[in-house]
Amino acid sequence: MSDFLVRGTLAEVDPEIATLIRLEHARQLDKLIMIASESYVPAAVREAEGSVFQNIYAEGYPHTATIGLPEDEILDYEMQLPFYRRNADRRYYKGVEYCNLVEALAQRRAAEVFCPPGMKPEQLFVNVQPLSGAVANLAIYEALTQPGDTVMTLDLLHGGHLSHGSPVNVTGRRQRVVHYRVNPETELLDYEEIYELAQRERPKMIIAGFTSYPWAPDFERFRAIADSVGAYLMADIAHTAGMAAAGVYPNPVGIAHVTVFTTHKTLMGPRGAVIITTDPEIAKKIDRAVFPGLQGGPHFNKIAAMATMFKIAQTPQFKALQQQIARNAVALSEGFKANGLRVVHGGTNTHMVLLDCKSIAQRDGVPLMGNVASRILDLIGIVCNRNTIPGDKDAANPSALRFGTPWVTQRGLREDDMRAIADVIAYVLKTAKPFAVQGAKNLTYSARVDFDALREGVRRVSELVQKAGRDAELPPLSYPHVWHSGNGKPTVHVRGQQAAAFLDAVLDASVSELGIGSQKQAMALGRNRVPMTAVVVRRVEDGFVVEAPADQVAALRQWWRALSDGYVIFDDAQLEAPIPGPVAVI
Ligand code: DSN
């Protein structure tokens, strides 16, 4: 193998991917990421994940002798390595002496983090091999239920998860699924109703765990309901594991029969999952279901990174961060309410807030919907996701937005900043004029906002981004998003297949017939076709170069980029009429 292939840097071997990584890194830091299930994984964890443990196959599990060992005994290499050389183990490959120790360490640290009062870490059985939350959930179904058994979960439209029995997921086909729902008045879990449903349906397993329900459940009550019908209780704390680790959210370990979580959300670790039980018989079934039931070789680089993550999760800084994440979510929720917007489920005591877009803008009976609202917020630099809420009819047309505070809290933003974020979201989205277009099958909901409000939104979000600061490891660069003014470039270049049609729509004269090298004078049109500035449009090989007065060029570039994106109002009288595009406005 050539030296180049073994030692070449990414920039040398694959500059294209190296550039995409830099751009993605810049995007992550130039915007406010408020995806509730994301966080900014610490450099130390990423270093472990990028390590040579990536190279190793190690199907199986560490020797049973490591179960329950404290950290200093796991790391006693002088004893561990002779033990390994002398004894058979539970792996199918040799060369796994350090993998064994890494896995045992990840298990031990997880057990220490999630050990409930009155128990010892050695009483917890931890599987760190699931490659993702969905696979971990499936492994639990496989371990504790038979196909066709009834499983009771929160309805996806009310905050449940795809892998909790959605008909489009294997779990929904494997099991008979019955859903509990939130109370339609309070939008809160109603334990009386959950109890009654359990009595009627006699499930084999009940899942307490949510992807977009923002209140911590009462795990004791769920366990009592499960016990009343002889069901297993599975707690899925994928979203909130970091908060549970820090004592900011109830820890279900020791209450639920089995607890599962992903490691990359509030825990801020690698993408993977962990299953914990305090029952040795259940532990054996879980281990068999994960490997060889569903998976082959575990990803040891991730397991190493998990071990580092669990070390970080034991620090006072991690605990303080999780507490601030929760305080920030409350401040965001209060900020929305102060702007007259409806917070779904009444608020939050986790890291997540759901905002009912229908409460923000309506026009001729058409509400603002989650998809278009999330696109508009992305344009100003706030990244969130559309989400269903109680009352929505199907997952394809969610009427809400889900926001999470982990990432912005990691970057140092506090309660005042959350109120500023709520204000800017309300300010921009309140200018929205929604409309619906009939497609071949369904209505498509869209909306356009006021350009000046969008520009002001960008300015305010940029201020927050500056305040949040950047990662020292990242060289200065910027995400080439819509708002860059062009760094003083004296002309605007418009290109793309639709360039001529676009310019015809946004100028008072047609340029479609211009030959290469010819030019034409025209007026660029502002909102409602009010003349904005005189321009000279010249046809070039790959589009058009537009000259405008020096003090107008940057504004023209931003206006046209926004028009090409399609979410600002061009003509109030023809709100729905699309402008041809997209085009590149450079
Ligand atoms: N996709 C995750 C979320 O955003 O909630 C759950 O798996």
mmCIF file of N, CA and C and ligand atoms in Angstrom, residues 37 161 211 239 265 402, ligand 1:
data_model
loop_
_atom_site.group_PDB
_atom_site.id
_atom_site.type_symbol
_atom_site.label_atom_id
_atom_site.label_comp_id
_atom_site.label_asym_id
_atom_site.label_seq_id
_atom_site.Cartn_x
_atom_site.Cartn_y
_atom_site.Cartn_z
ATOM 1 N N SER A 37 -32.888 16.964 18.613
ATOM 2 C CA SER A 37 -32.167 15.699 18.739
ATOM 3 C C SER A 37 -30.691 15.836 18.369
ATOM 4 N N HIS A 161 -42.563 7.824 18.753
ATOM 5 C CA HIS A 161 -41.485 7.679 17.778
ATOM 6 C C HIS A 161 -41.822 6.615 16.747
ATOM 7 N N THR A 211 -40.574 11.407 21.397
ATOM 8 C CA THR A 211 -39.654 12.161 20.554
ATOM 9 C C THR A 211 -40.067 13.620 20.449
ATOM 10 N N HIS A 239 -34.022 11.154 23.810
ATOM 11 C CA HIS A 239 -33.836 12.607 23.774
ATOM 12 C C HIS A 239 -33.208 13.148 25.046
ATOM 13 N N LYS A 265 -27.748 12.627 21.379
ATOM 14 C CA LYS A 265 -28.659 13.769 21.520
ATOM 15 C C LYS A 265 -28.179 14.606 22.713
ATOM 16 N N ARG A 402 -40.604 22.109 16.053
ATOM 17 C CA ARG A 402 -39.981 21.623 17.281
ATOM 18 C C ARG A 402 -38.606 22.286 17.417
HETATM 19 N N1 DSN B 1 -34.907 11.608 14.680
HETATM 20 C C1 DSN B 1 -34.943 11.758 16.110
HETATM 21 C C2 DSN B 1 -35.647 12.979 16.537
HETATM 22 O O1 DSN B 1 -35.345 13.995 15.969
HETATM 23 O O2 DSN B 1 -36.472 12.967 17.437
HETATM 24 C C3 DSN B 1 -35.449 10.586 16.806
HETATM 25 O O3 DSN B 1 -34.852 9.429 16.353
#
